[in-house]
């Protein structure tokens, strides 16, 4: 549902499958940490734009780097946030029917759609983005939107990191749903 | 690679989305995966490159940056406590009228709409502040709920609006023009809502008893001074953001950055600013931006496949085959969007449907700004019509439980306001100047 922010309950260790549980909480911590760190980019985005506006209108000397820096900050906020939002159950669902289902039915839908939709889509996107990242470093690819010509490698790398964390968080949620389905109790 | 006629592919793709989305899985993932699957059948492994290219260019789109900036600004302004002060003042000024509190609610919604660009924030605030006040005073529950939903929903129409920030680049229309175009339709809706409430309360005095005079006897002067301190700085920020856009001094993105910066300074001045506030505001910004843009990226990838399979032409042909000339076609488009609004929310509609129907509107000779604004006003209904109505969702989520609000109360309350939106749509069709006058006055 549209930006429904539900409380996130950290999974407390309570015996049984400690290794899996430990791995899942590592995945959660990574998504949480990445989201919190990258949220500072939102503040940086404001400062960069304001700095540029002041230089342009007050000193008549616009920067050449503000435009593309802003774009890169924005792109990082978007992609690095995906794992964080997934962790906090914030991605949009049309829950006309979903909200009325039992926990078990919800888990079935999430497991099946995870296998058929989430993993093929996100992993193929991650897989395609890696050669682009490598290529950007090897060929010193530059961005050509402005006369600044910044290297494209850093942003292509950040996109790969964001997608990787999103995939990881997707695996963590998938494991939880699967456990719920098999053992009929939350992991 | 399989040879299929575009008609069949269109049915598979749109049907696939509908089934997947209604199952309740993440909308963005469903849309992207349907695009990937059909794209792989048609284009083979090129589809991976297509999706990556779309992904890369969408996340780096400059005009979309206005979204996080306006979300940040709205979240910061919310913290400065301006809405509570304003509500208290309006309560004192209008409480004596029959239905005064419901009118206050709509006016609050209108003013909040100019601070925040999303509906969650304004509906939540109205449900927490205005709804309990109305119900405690003996207002009918349905009128109270209806005015909260209708007033709160204005948040996504009146600029700065995140929906318009997204709409602009998708339809290749200037976001600044859309902002200006939205002001009068927004005010028209607000006016219609207030008139309806006033008339209804005149005819049925029982639904909205006036607030007793004892509760309104607060020093008028003191109150007014308090309101001025609270409201004037916020009003200055909002008006300068919109003014900057109107006079063509800066694009919406830069205006948004200035607005967000000014809102932060204002929070500091009101001593409401600390590390926790900043962190929460930034996280909210990240959360909403990346949630919207997951659907954005995936929808754009989907549309890429859809168009390359020439399905766009199929949809356009179907729409254009409607009898009744250009207005018949227009009616069908509006009807489709209204129906989609029952099930999908605006993010999906704007990212998927707009690139497909905008060429039709242009081909028929409709002004793109007018066309877009009609769709956005139409989408106002989507927020209030169950089963999938964001405004109702937020109201139910945040209204205090002891008020005992039920779904029938809400639905009964929302119906008249939905009809008023239809009236507004009719007025904007008969008098397109309501939409087009202000953007026509812009410098650039």
Coordinates of C-alpha atoms in Angstrom, one line a residue:
Chain A
X1 CA 0.0 0.0 0.0
X2 CA 1.1 3.5 -0.6
X3 CA 3.9 4.2 1.8
X4 CA 2.4 2.2 4.6
X5 CA 5.1 2.2 7.2
X6 CA 4.6 -0.6 9.6
X7 CA 6.6 -1.2 12.7
X8 CA 9.6 -3.3 12.1
X9 CA 10.2 -6.0 14.7
X10 CA 13.7 -7.2 14.9
X11 CA 13.9 -11.0 14.9
X12 CA 14.9 -12.1 18.4
X13 CA 17.1 -15.2 18.6
X14 CA 15.1 -18.0 20.3
X15 CA 17.0 -21.2 19.5
X16 CA 16.8 -23.4 16.4
X17 CA 18.3 -22.5 13.1
X18 CA 20.7 -20.0 14.7
X19 CA 22.9 -19.9 11.6
X20 CA 20.0 -19.0 9.3
X21 CA 18.6 -16.5 11.8
X22 CA 22.1 -14.9 12.1
X23 CA 22.4 -14.6 8.4
X24 CA 19.0 -13.0 8.1
X25 CA 19.8 -10.4 10.7
X26 CA 23.0 -9.6 8.9
X27 CA 21.0 -8.9 5.8
X28 CA 18.5 -6.8 7.7
X29 CA 21.4 -4.8 9.3
X30 CA 23.0 -4.2 5.9
X31 CA 19.7 -2.8 4.4
X32 CA 19.0 -0.7 7.4
X33 CA 22.5 0.7 7.5
X34 CA 22.6 1.4 3.8
X35 CA 19.2 3.2 3.9
X36 CA 20.2 5.3 6.9
X37 CA 23.6 6.2 5.4
X38 CA 22.2 7.1 2.0
X39 CA 19.3 9.2 3.5
X40 CA 22.0 11.8 4.2
X41 CA 22.3 12.1 0.4
X42 CA 18.8 13.8 0.6
X43 CA 20.3 16.5 2.7
X44 CA 23.4 16.7 0.5
X45 CA 21.1 17.1 -2.5
X46 CA 19.5 20.2 -1.0
X47 CA 22.9 21.7 -0.1
X48 CA 24.3 21.1 -3.6
X49 CA 21.3 22.7 -5.3
X50 CA 21.2 25.7 -3.0
X51 CA 24.9 26.3 -3.4
X52 CA 24.5 26.2 -7.2
X53 CA 21.5 28.6 -7.1
X54 CA 23.3 31.0 -4.8
X55 CA 26.4 31.0 -7.0
X56 CA 24.3 31.5 -10.2
X57 CA 21.9 34.2 -9.0
X58 CA 24.1 36.1 -6.5
X59 CA 27.6 35.7 -8.0
X60 CA 26.5 34.9 -11.6
X61 CA 29.0 32.0 -11.6
X62 CA 27.1 28.7 -11.9
X63 CA 28.9 25.5 -11.1
X64 CA 29.4 23.0 -13.8
X65 CA 29.1 20.0 -11.5
X66 CA 25.9 20.6 -9.6
X67 CA 23.5 19.2 -12.2
X68 CA 25.1 15.8 -12.6
X69 CA 26.1 15.6 -8.9
X70 CA 22.4 16.1 -8.1
X71 CA 21.4 13.4 -10.5
X72 CA 23.9 11.0 -9.0
X73 CA 22.7 11.7 -5.5
X74 CA 19.1 11.2 -6.5
X75 CA 19.8 7.9 -8.3
X76 CA 21.7 6.6 -5.2
X77 CA 18.8 7.6 -2.9
X78 CA 16.3 5.7 -5.1
X79 CA 18.3 2.5 -5.6
X80 CA 19.9 2.2 -2.2
X81 CA 16.5 2.8 -0.6
X82 CA 14.9 -0.3 -2.3
X83 CA 16.4 -2.8 0.2
X84 CA 15.5 -0.5 3.2
X85 CA 11.9 -0.1 2.0
X86 CA 11.6 -3.8 1.5
X87 CA 12.9 -4.4 5.0
X88 CA 10.2 -2.0 6.4
X89 CA 7.4 -3.5 4.3
X90 CA 7.0 -0.2 2.5
X91 CA 6.8 -1.2 -1.2
X92 CA 3.4 -0.6 -2.7
X93 CA 1.0 -3.6 -2.7
X94 CA -2.6 -3.4 -3.9
X95 CA -4.0 -5.1 -0.8
X96 CA -7.6 -5.3 -1.7
X97 CA -7.6 -9.1 -1.3
X98 CA -4.1 -9.5 0.2
X99 CA -5.0 -7.7 3.4
X100 CA -7.9 -10.1 4.1
X101 CA -5.8 -13.3 3.6
X102 CA -4.4 -15.4 6.4
X103 CA -0.7 -15.1 7.2
X104 CA -0.2 -18.5 5.5
X105 CA -1.8 -17.5 2.3
X106 CA 0.2 -14.3 2.2
X107 CA 3.3 -16.3 2.7
X108 CA 2.3 -18.6 -0.3
X109 CA 1.8 -15.6 -2.5
X110 CA 5.1 -14.0 -1.5
X111 CA 7.1 -17.2 -1.9
X112 CA 5.6 -18.0 -5.4
X113 CA 5.8 -14.4 -6.6
X114 CA 9.3 -14.1 -5.2
X115 CA 10.5 -17.1 -7.2
X116 CA 8.6 -16.3 -10.4
X117 CA 8.8 -12.5 -10.4
X118 CA 11.2 -10.9 -7.9
X119 CA 14.3 -13.0 -8.4
X120 CA 14.3 -13.3 -12.2
X121 CA 13.7 -9.5 -12.5
X122 CA 16.1 -8.2 -9.9
X123 CA 18.9 -10.7 -10.4
X124 CA 18.8 -10.3 -14.2
X125 CA 19.0 -6.5 -13.7
X126 CA 21.9 -6.9 -11.2
X127 CA 23.6 -9.3 -13.6
X128 CA 23.3 -6.9 -16.5
X129 CA 24.5 -4.0 -14.5
X130 CA 27.8 -5.6 -13.4
X131 CA 29.4 -5.7 -16.9
X132 CA 28.3 -2.0 -17.3
X133 CA 30.1 -1.2 -14.1
X134 CA 33.2 -3.1 -15.0
X135 CA 33.2 -1.5 -18.4
X136 CA 32.9 2.0 -17.0
X137 CA 36.0 1.5 -14.8
X138 CA 38.0 -0.1 -17.6
X139 CA 37.2 2.4 -20.3
X140 CA 37.0 5.4 -18.0
X141 CA 33.5 6.1 -19.3
X142 CA 32.3 9.7 -18.7
X143 CA 28.8 11.1 -18.5
X144 CA 28.0 13.5 -21.3
X145 CA 25.0 15.4 -20.1
X146 CA 27.0 18.5 -19.3
X147 CA 30.5 19.9 -20.0
X148 CA 31.7 18.6 -16.7
X149 CA 32.3 15.0 -18.0
X150 CA 32.4 13.2 -14.7
X151 CA 33.3 9.5 -14.6
X152 CA 30.3 7.2 -14.8
X153 CA 32.0 4.4 -12.9
X154 CA 31.1 5.5 -9.3
X155 CA 27.3 5.8 -10.0
X156 CA 27.3 2.6 -12.0
X157 CA 29.0 0.9 -9.0
X158 CA 26.5 2.5 -6.5
X159 CA 23.6 1.1 -8.6
X160 CA 25.2 -2.4 -8.4
X161 CA 25.5 -2.1 -4.7
X162 CA 21.9 -0.9 -4.3
X163 CA 20.6 -3.8 -6.4
X164 CA 22.8 -6.3 -4.6
X165 CA 21.4 -5.2 -1.2
X166 CA 17.9 -5.3 -2.6
X167 CA 18.5 -8.9 -3.8
X168 CA 20.0 -9.8 -0.4
X169 CA 17.0 -8.4 1.4
X170 CA 14.7 -10.2 -1.1
X171 CA 16.4 -13.4 -0.2
X172 CA 16.0 -12.7 3.5
X173 CA 12.3 -12.0 3.2
X174 CA 11.9 -15.1 1.0
X175 CA 13.6 -17.3 3.6
X176 CA 11.2 -16.0 6.3
X177 CA 8.1 -16.6 4.2
X178 CA 9.4 -20.1 3.3
X179 CA 10.0 -20.9 6.9
X180 CA 6.6 -19.7 7.8
X181 CA 5.1 -21.9 5.2
X182 CA 7.0 -25.1 6.1
X183 CA 7.1 -24.7 9.9
X184 CA 3.9 -22.7 10.3
X185 CA 5.7 -20.3 12.7
X186 CA 7.6 -17.1 12.0
X187 CA 11.4 -17.4 11.9
Chain B
X1 CA 11.5 -15.7 -30.1
X2 CA 7.8 -16.3 -30.7
X3 CA 5.6 -14.5 -33.3
X4 CA 2.5 -13.2 -31.8
X5 CA 0.1 -10.5 -33.0
X6 CA 0.4 -7.2 -31.1
X7 CA -3.2 -7.6 -30.0
X8 CA -2.5 -10.9 -28.2
X9 CA 0.6 -9.5 -26.6
X10 CA -1.3 -6.4 -25.4
X11 CA -3.9 -8.7 -23.7
X12 CA -1.1 -10.9 -22.2
X13 CA 0.8 -7.9 -20.8
X14 CA -2.1 -5.9 -19.4
X15 CA -3.8 -9.0 -18.1
X16 CA -0.6 -10.2 -16.5
X17 CA -0.2 -6.9 -14.6
X18 CA -3.8 -7.0 -13.5
X19 CA -3.6 -10.6 -12.1
X20 CA -0.3 -10.1 -10.4
X21 CA -1.2 -6.7 -8.9
X22 CA -4.5 -8.0 -7.6
X23 CA -2.7 -10.9 -5.9
X24 CA -1.2 -8.3 -3.7
X25 CA 2.5 -8.7 -4.6
X26 CA 4.7 -5.6 -4.9
X27 CA 3.3 -3.6 -7.8
X28 CA 6.6 -2.5 -9.2
X29 CA 8.0 -6.0 -9.2
X30 CA 4.9 -7.4 -10.9
X31 CA 5.0 -4.8 -13.6
X32 CA 8.7 -5.2 -14.3
X33 CA 8.5 -9.0 -14.3
X34 CA 5.7 -9.0 -16.8
X35 CA 7.7 -6.7 -19.0
X36 CA 10.8 -9.0 -18.6
X37 CA 8.9 -12.2 -19.4
X38 CA 7.1 -10.9 -22.5
X39 CA 10.2 -9.0 -23.6
X40 CA 12.3 -12.1 -23.4
X41 CA 9.8 -14.0 -25.5
X42 CA 9.8 -11.3 -28.2
X43 CA 13.3 -9.8 -28.1
X44 CA 15.4 -12.5 -26.6
X45 CA 18.3 -11.5 -24.3
X46 CA 18.3 -7.9 -25.7
X47 CA 15.5 -7.3 -23.2
X48 CA 18.1 -7.3 -20.3
X49 CA 19.9 -4.4 -22.0
X50 CA 16.7 -2.6 -22.7
X51 CA 15.6 -2.8 -19.0
X52 CA 19.0 -1.8 -17.7
X53 CA 19.2 1.2 -20.1
X54 CA 15.7 2.4 -19.0
X55 CA 16.6 1.8 -15.4
X56 CA 19.8 3.8 -15.7
X57 CA 18.2 6.8 -17.5
X58 CA 15.2 7.0 -15.2
X59 CA 17.1 7.0 -11.9
X60 CA 19.3 9.7 -13.3
X61 CA 16.4 11.9 -14.6
X62 CA 16.9 15.5 -13.3
X63 CA 13.2 16.7 -13.1
X64 CA 12.3 13.7 -10.9
X65 CA 14.7 15.2 -8.3
X66 CA 11.9 17.6 -7.4
X67 CA 10.1 14.7 -5.7
X68 CA 12.6 14.1 -2.9
X69 CA 13.1 17.8 -2.4
X70 CA 9.4 18.6 -2.1
X71 CA 8.8 15.5 0.2
X72 CA 11.6 16.8 2.4
X73 CA 10.2 20.3 2.4
X74 CA 6.7 19.0 3.4
X75 CA 8.0 16.8 6.1
X76 CA 10.0 19.7 7.6
X77 CA 7.1 22.1 7.4
X78 CA 4.9 19.5 9.2
X79 CA 7.3 19.5 12.1
X80 CA 7.2 23.3 12.6
X81 CA 3.7 22.8 14.2
X82 CA 2.1 25.4 11.9
X83 CA -0.9 23.2 11.1
X84 CA -2.0 22.8 14.8
X85 CA -1.8 26.5 15.4
X86 CA -3.7 27.2 12.2
X87 CA -6.3 24.7 13.1
X88 CA -6.9 26.2 16.5
X89 CA -7.4 29.6 15.0
X90 CA -9.8 28.5 12.3
X91 CA -11.7 26.5 15.0
X92 CA -12.2 29.8 16.9
X93 CA -13.1 31.8 13.8
X94 CA -15.4 29.4 12.0
X95 CA -16.6 27.1 14.8
X96 CA -19.7 29.1 15.4
X97 CA -21.1 28.5 11.9
X98 CA -23.2 25.5 11.2
X99 CA -20.7 23.0 9.6
X100 CA -17.9 25.4 10.5
X101 CA -15.6 22.6 11.6
X102 CA -16.1 20.6 8.4
X103 CA -15.3 23.7 6.4
X104 CA -12.3 24.3 8.7
X105 CA -11.2 20.7 7.8
X106 CA -11.4 21.4 4.0
X107 CA -9.6 24.7 4.4
X108 CA -6.9 23.0 6.4
X109 CA -6.6 20.4 3.8
X110 CA -6.2 23.1 1.1
X111 CA -3.5 24.9 3.1
X112 CA -1.7 21.7 4.0
X113 CA -1.8 20.8 0.3
X114 CA 0.4 23.8 -0.4
X115 CA 3.0 22.5 2.1
X116 CA 3.1 18.8 1.3
X117 CA 2.9 17.0 -2.0
X118 CA 1.5 13.7 -1.0
X119 CA -1.8 12.7 0.4
X120 CA -0.6 10.5 3.3
X121 CA 0.7 13.4 5.2
X122 CA -2.4 15.6 5.0
X123 CA -5.0 12.9 5.5
X124 CA -3.1 11.6 8.6
X125 CA -2.8 15.0 10.1
X126 CA -6.5 15.8 9.5
X127 CA -7.6 12.5 11.0
X128 CA -5.6 13.1 14.1
X129 CA -6.6 16.7 14.7
X130 CA -9.8 17.6 12.8
X131 CA -11.7 14.3 12.9
X132 CA -11.9 13.9 16.7
X133 CA -12.9 17.5 17.2
X134 CA -15.8 17.2 14.8
X135 CA -17.1 13.9 16.2
X136 CA -16.8 15.1 19.8
X137 CA -18.9 18.1 18.8
X138 CA -21.6 15.8 17.5
X139 CA -21.0 16.1 13.8
X140 CA -22.3 13.2 11.7
X141 CA -19.5 10.6 11.2
X142 CA -20.0 10.4 7.5
X143 CA -19.7 14.2 7.0
X144 CA -16.7 14.3 9.2
X145 CA -15.0 11.4 7.3
X146 CA -15.9 12.7 3.9
X147 CA -14.5 16.2 4.6
X148 CA -11.2 14.7 5.9
X149 CA -10.8 12.4 2.9
X150 CA -11.7 15.2 0.4
X151 CA -9.7 17.9 2.1
X152 CA -6.7 15.6 2.6
X153 CA -6.7 14.4 -1.0
X154 CA -6.2 17.9 -2.3
X155 CA -2.6 17.5 -1.1
X156 CA -1.7 15.6 -4.2
X157 CA -3.3 18.1 -6.6
X158 CA -2.4 21.6 -5.3
X159 CA 1.3 22.4 -5.9
X160 CA 3.9 21.4 -4.9
X161 CA 2.6 18.0 -5.9
X162 CA 4.6 14.9 -6.3
X163 CA 2.1 13.5 -8.7
X164 CA 2.7 16.5 -11.1
X165 CA 6.5 16.2 -10.7
X166 CA 6.1 12.6 -12.0
X167 CA 3.5 13.5 -14.6
X168 CA 5.5 16.2 -16.3
X169 CA 8.5 14.1 -17.6
X170 CA 6.2 11.2 -18.4
X171 CA 4.0 13.3 -20.7
X172 CA 6.8 15.6 -21.8
X173 CA 5.0 18.6 -20.3
X174 CA 6.7 21.3 -18.2
X175 CA 6.2 20.6 -14.5
X176 CA 6.2 24.3 -13.8
X177 CA 3.2 24.8 -16.1
X178 CA 1.4 21.8 -14.5
X179 CA 2.0 23.4 -11.1
X180 CA 0.4 26.6 -12.2
X181 CA -2.4 24.8 -14.0
X182 CA -3.3 22.9 -10.8
X183 CA -3.9 25.9 -8.6
X184 CA -7.3 27.0 -9.8
X185 CA -8.8 23.5 -10.2
X186 CA -7.5 22.8 -6.7
X187 CA -9.1 26.0 -5.3
X188 CA -12.3 25.2 -7.3
X189 CA -12.6 21.8 -5.7
X190 CA -12.0 23.3 -2.2
X191 CA -14.7 25.9 -2.9
X192 CA -17.2 23.3 -4.1
X193 CA -16.5 21.2 -1.0
X194 CA -17.0 24.2 1.4
X195 CA -20.2 25.3 -0.4
X196 CA -21.6 21.8 -0.3
X197 CA -20.9 21.5 3.4
X198 CA -22.4 24.9 4.1
X199 CA -25.6 24.2 2.1
X200 CA -26.0 20.7 3.6
X201 CA -25.7 22.0 7.1
X202 CA -28.2 24.7 6.4
X203 CA -30.7 22.1 5.2
X204 CA -29.9 19.5 7.8
X205 CA -28.8 21.4 10.9
X206 CA -28.5 18.1 12.9
X207 CA -25.4 16.8 11.1
X208 CA -23.2 19.7 12.3
X209 CA -24.0 21.5 15.5
X210 CA -22.2 24.8 16.1
X211 CA -19.4 24.9 18.7
X212 CA -20.8 26.5 21.9
X213 CA -19.6 30.1 22.5
X214 CA -17.8 29.3 25.8
X215 CA -15.2 27.2 23.9
X216 CA -14.5 30.0 21.4
X217 CA -14.0 32.8 23.9
X218 CA -10.3 33.1 23.6
X219 CA -8.6 36.5 23.3
X220 CA -9.0 37.2 19.7
X221 CA -6.0 39.5 19.5
X222 CA -3.7 36.9 21.2
X223 CA -4.9 34.2 18.9
X224 CA -4.4 36.4 15.8
X225 CA -0.8 37.2 16.8
X226 CA -0.1 33.6 17.4
X227 CA -1.4 32.7 14.0
X228 CA 0.6 35.4 12.3
X229 CA 3.8 34.1 13.9
X230 CA 3.0 30.6 12.9
X231 CA 1.6 31.0 9.4
X232 CA 3.3 34.0 7.8
X233 CA 6.8 32.4 7.5
X234 CA 5.4 29.2 6.0
X235 CA 3.2 31.2 3.6
X236 CA 6.3 33.2 2.5
X237 CA 8.2 30.0 1.8
X238 CA 5.4 28.4 -0.2
X239 CA 4.6 31.6 -2.2
X240 CA 8.2 32.2 -3.0
X241 CA 8.7 28.6 -4.2
X242 CA 5.6 28.9 -6.4
X243 CA 6.5 32.5 -7.4
X244 CA 10.0 31.4 -8.5
X245 CA 8.5 28.8 -10.7
X246 CA 5.8 31.2 -12.0
X247 CA 8.3 33.9 -13.0
X248 CA 10.6 31.3 -14.6
X249 CA 13.4 32.2 -12.3
X250 CA 14.2 28.5 -11.5
X251 CA 12.9 25.1 -12.5
X252 CA 10.8 23.2 -10.0
X253 CA 13.8 21.1 -8.9
X254 CA 15.8 24.2 -7.8
X255 CA 12.7 25.8 -6.3
X256 CA 12.2 22.6 -4.3
X257 CA 15.7 22.7 -3.0
X258 CA 15.4 26.3 -1.9
X259 CA 12.0 25.5 -0.3
X260 CA 13.5 22.5 1.6
X261 CA 16.4 24.6 2.8
X262 CA 14.1 27.4 3.9
X263 CA 11.8 24.9 5.7
X264 CA 14.8 23.6 7.6
X265 CA 15.8 27.1 8.6
X266 CA 12.3 27.7 9.8
X267 CA 12.3 24.6 11.9
X268 CA 15.5 25.8 13.5
X269 CA 14.0 29.2 14.2
X270 CA 10.9 27.6 15.8
X271 CA 13.4 25.4 17.9
X272 CA 11.8 22.3 16.5
X273 CA 15.0 21.2 14.8
X274 CA 17.3 18.5 16.2
X275 CA 19.3 15.6 15.0
X276 CA 16.3 13.2 15.4
X277 CA 14.0 15.5 13.3
X278 CA 16.6 15.7 10.6
X279 CA 17.2 11.9 10.5
X280 CA 13.5 11.2 10.4
X281 CA 12.8 13.7 7.7
X282 CA 15.7 12.3 5.6
X283 CA 14.5 8.7 6.1
X284 CA 10.9 9.6 5.2
X285 CA 12.3 11.3 2.0
X286 CA 14.3 8.2 1.1
X287 CA 11.4 5.9 1.9
X288 CA 8.8 7.6 -0.3
X289 CA 11.2 8.5 -3.1
X290 CA 12.5 5.0 -3.5
X291 CA 9.1 3.4 -3.1
X292 CA 7.7 5.6 -5.9
X293 CA 10.7 5.1 -8.1
X294 CA 10.7 1.3 -7.9
X295 CA 7.3 1.4 -9.6
X296 CA 8.7 4.2 -11.9
X297 CA 11.7 2.3 -13.1
X298 CA 9.8 -1.0 -13.6
X299 CA 6.9 0.7 -15.4
X300 CA 9.2 2.5 -17.7
X301 CA 10.9 -0.8 -18.5
X302 CA 7.5 -2.4 -19.1
X303 CA 6.3 0.5 -21.4
X304 CA 9.6 0.1 -23.3
X305 CA 8.7 -3.6 -24.1
X306 CA 5.1 -2.7 -24.6
X307 CA 5.9 0.0 -27.2
X308 CA 8.5 -2.1 -29.0
X309 CA 5.9 -4.8 -29.5
X310 CA 3.6 -2.1 -31.0
X311 CA 1.1 -2.7 -28.3
X312 CA 0.8 1.0 -27.8
X313 CA -0.7 1.3 -31.3
X314 CA -3.2 -1.4 -30.4
X315 CA -4.4 0.4 -27.4
X316 CA -4.5 3.7 -29.2
X317 CA -6.5 2.2 -32.1
X318 CA -9.0 0.7 -29.7
X319 CA -9.4 4.1 -27.9
X320 CA -9.6 6.0 -31.2
X321 CA -12.3 3.7 -32.6
X322 CA -14.7 5.0 -30.0
X323 CA -17.7 6.7 -31.7
X324 CA -18.6 10.3 -30.8
X325 CA -15.5 12.0 -32.3
X326 CA -12.9 13.6 -30.2
X327 CA -15.0 14.1 -27.1
X328 CA -16.1 10.4 -27.2
X329 CA -12.5 9.4 -27.2
X330 CA -11.8 11.8 -24.4
X331 CA -14.6 10.4 -22.4
X332 CA -13.3 6.8 -22.8
X333 CA -9.9 7.8 -21.7
X334 CA -11.3 9.5 -18.6
X335 CA -13.4 6.4 -17.9
X336 CA -10.5 4.0 -18.3
X337 CA -8.5 6.1 -15.8
X338 CA -11.4 6.3 -13.4
X339 CA -11.8 2.5 -13.5
X340 CA -8.1 1.9 -13.1
X341 CA -8.2 4.1 -10.1
X342 CA -10.3 1.5 -8.4
X343 CA -7.5 -1.0 -8.4
X344 CA -4.1 0.6 -9.0
X345 CA -2.9 3.7 -7.4
X346 CA -1.7 6.9 -9.1
X347 CA 2.0 5.9 -9.3
X348 CA 1.3 3.0 -11.6
X349 CA -1.3 4.9 -13.6
X350 CA 0.9 7.9 -14.2
X351 CA 4.0 5.8 -15.1
X352 CA 2.2 3.2 -17.3
X353 CA -0.9 4.8 -18.8
X354 CA 0.3 8.4 -19.4
X355 CA 3.0 7.5 -22.0
X356 CA 0.4 5.4 -23.8
X357 CA -2.6 7.8 -23.8
X358 CA -0.8 11.2 -24.1
X359 CA -0.1 10.7 -27.8
X360 CA -3.8 10.1 -28.4
X361 CA -4.7 13.4 -26.6
X362 CA -2.1 15.3 -28.6
X363 CA -3.3 13.7 -31.9
X364 CA -6.8 14.8 -31.1
X365 CA -5.7 18.4 -30.6
X366 CA -6.1 18.7 -26.9
X367 CA -3.8 21.0 -25.0
X368 CA -1.4 18.7 -23.2
X369 CA -1.5 20.8 -20.0
X370 CA -5.3 20.8 -20.0
X371 CA -5.4 17.1 -20.8
X372 CA -2.9 16.3 -18.0
X373 CA -4.8 18.3 -15.5
X374 CA -8.1 16.7 -16.3
X375 CA -6.5 13.3 -15.7
X376 CA -5.0 14.5 -12.4
X377 CA -8.4 15.9 -11.2
X378 CA -9.9 12.6 -12.3
X379 CA -7.3 10.8 -10.2
X380 CA -8.6 12.7 -7.1
X381 CA -11.6 10.3 -7.3
X382 CA -9.3 7.3 -7.3
X383 CA -8.0 8.3 -3.9
X384 CA -11.5 8.2 -2.5
X385 CA -13.2 5.3 -4.2
X386 CA -12.9 1.9 -2.5
X387 CA -11.7 -0.8 -2.7
X388 CA -8.4 0.8 -3.3
X389 CA -8.5 4.3 -1.9
X390 CA -5.4 5.7 -0.3
X391 CA -7.3 8.5 1.5
X392 CA -9.6 6.0 3.2
X393 CA -6.6 3.7 4.0
X394 CA -4.8 6.6 5.8
X395 CA -8.0 7.7 7.6
X396 CA -8.6 4.2 8.9
X397 CA -5.0 3.8 9.9
X398 CA -4.7 7.0 11.9
X399 CA -8.2 7.9 13.2
X400 CA -8.4 7.3 17.0
X401 CA -10.1 3.9 17.6
X402 CA -12.6 5.2 20.2
X403 CA -14.4 7.3 17.6
X404 CA -15.9 4.1 16.3
X405 CA -15.7 4.9 12.6
X406 CA -17.0 2.2 10.3
X407 CA -16.4 1.6 6.6
X408 CA -20.1 2.4 5.7
X409 CA -19.7 5.8 7.5
X410 CA -16.6 6.6 5.3
X411 CA -18.2 5.5 2.1
X412 CA -21.4 7.4 2.7
X413 CA -19.4 10.4 3.5
X414 CA -17.1 10.2 0.5
X415 CA -19.8 9.8 -2.2
X416 CA -21.0 13.5 -2.3
X417 CA -17.4 14.7 -2.6
X418 CA -16.8 12.3 -5.5
X419 CA -19.8 13.7 -7.2
X420 CA -18.4 17.2 -6.7
X421 CA -15.2 16.2 -8.4
X422 CA -17.3 15.1 -11.4
X423 CA -18.9 18.6 -11.3
X424 CA -15.4 20.1 -11.2
X425 CA -14.4 18.0 -14.2
X426 CA -17.4 19.2 -16.1
X427 CA -16.7 22.8 -15.2
X428 CA -13.1 22.5 -16.4
X429 CA -14.3 21.0 -19.7
X430 CA -16.8 23.8 -20.3
X431 CA -14.4 26.5 -19.2
X432 CA -10.8 25.3 -20.0
X433 CA -9.6 28.7 -18.9
X434 CA -9.9 27.5 -15.3
X435 CA -6.9 25.3 -16.0
X436 CA -5.1 27.2 -18.8
X437 CA -5.3 30.9 -17.7
X438 CA -2.6 30.9 -15.0
X439 CA 0.0 28.9 -17.0
X440 CA -0.7 31.2 -19.9
X441 CA 0.4 34.1 -17.8
X442 CA 3.8 32.6 -17.0
X443 CA 6.9 34.4 -18.1
X444 CA 8.4 31.4 -19.8

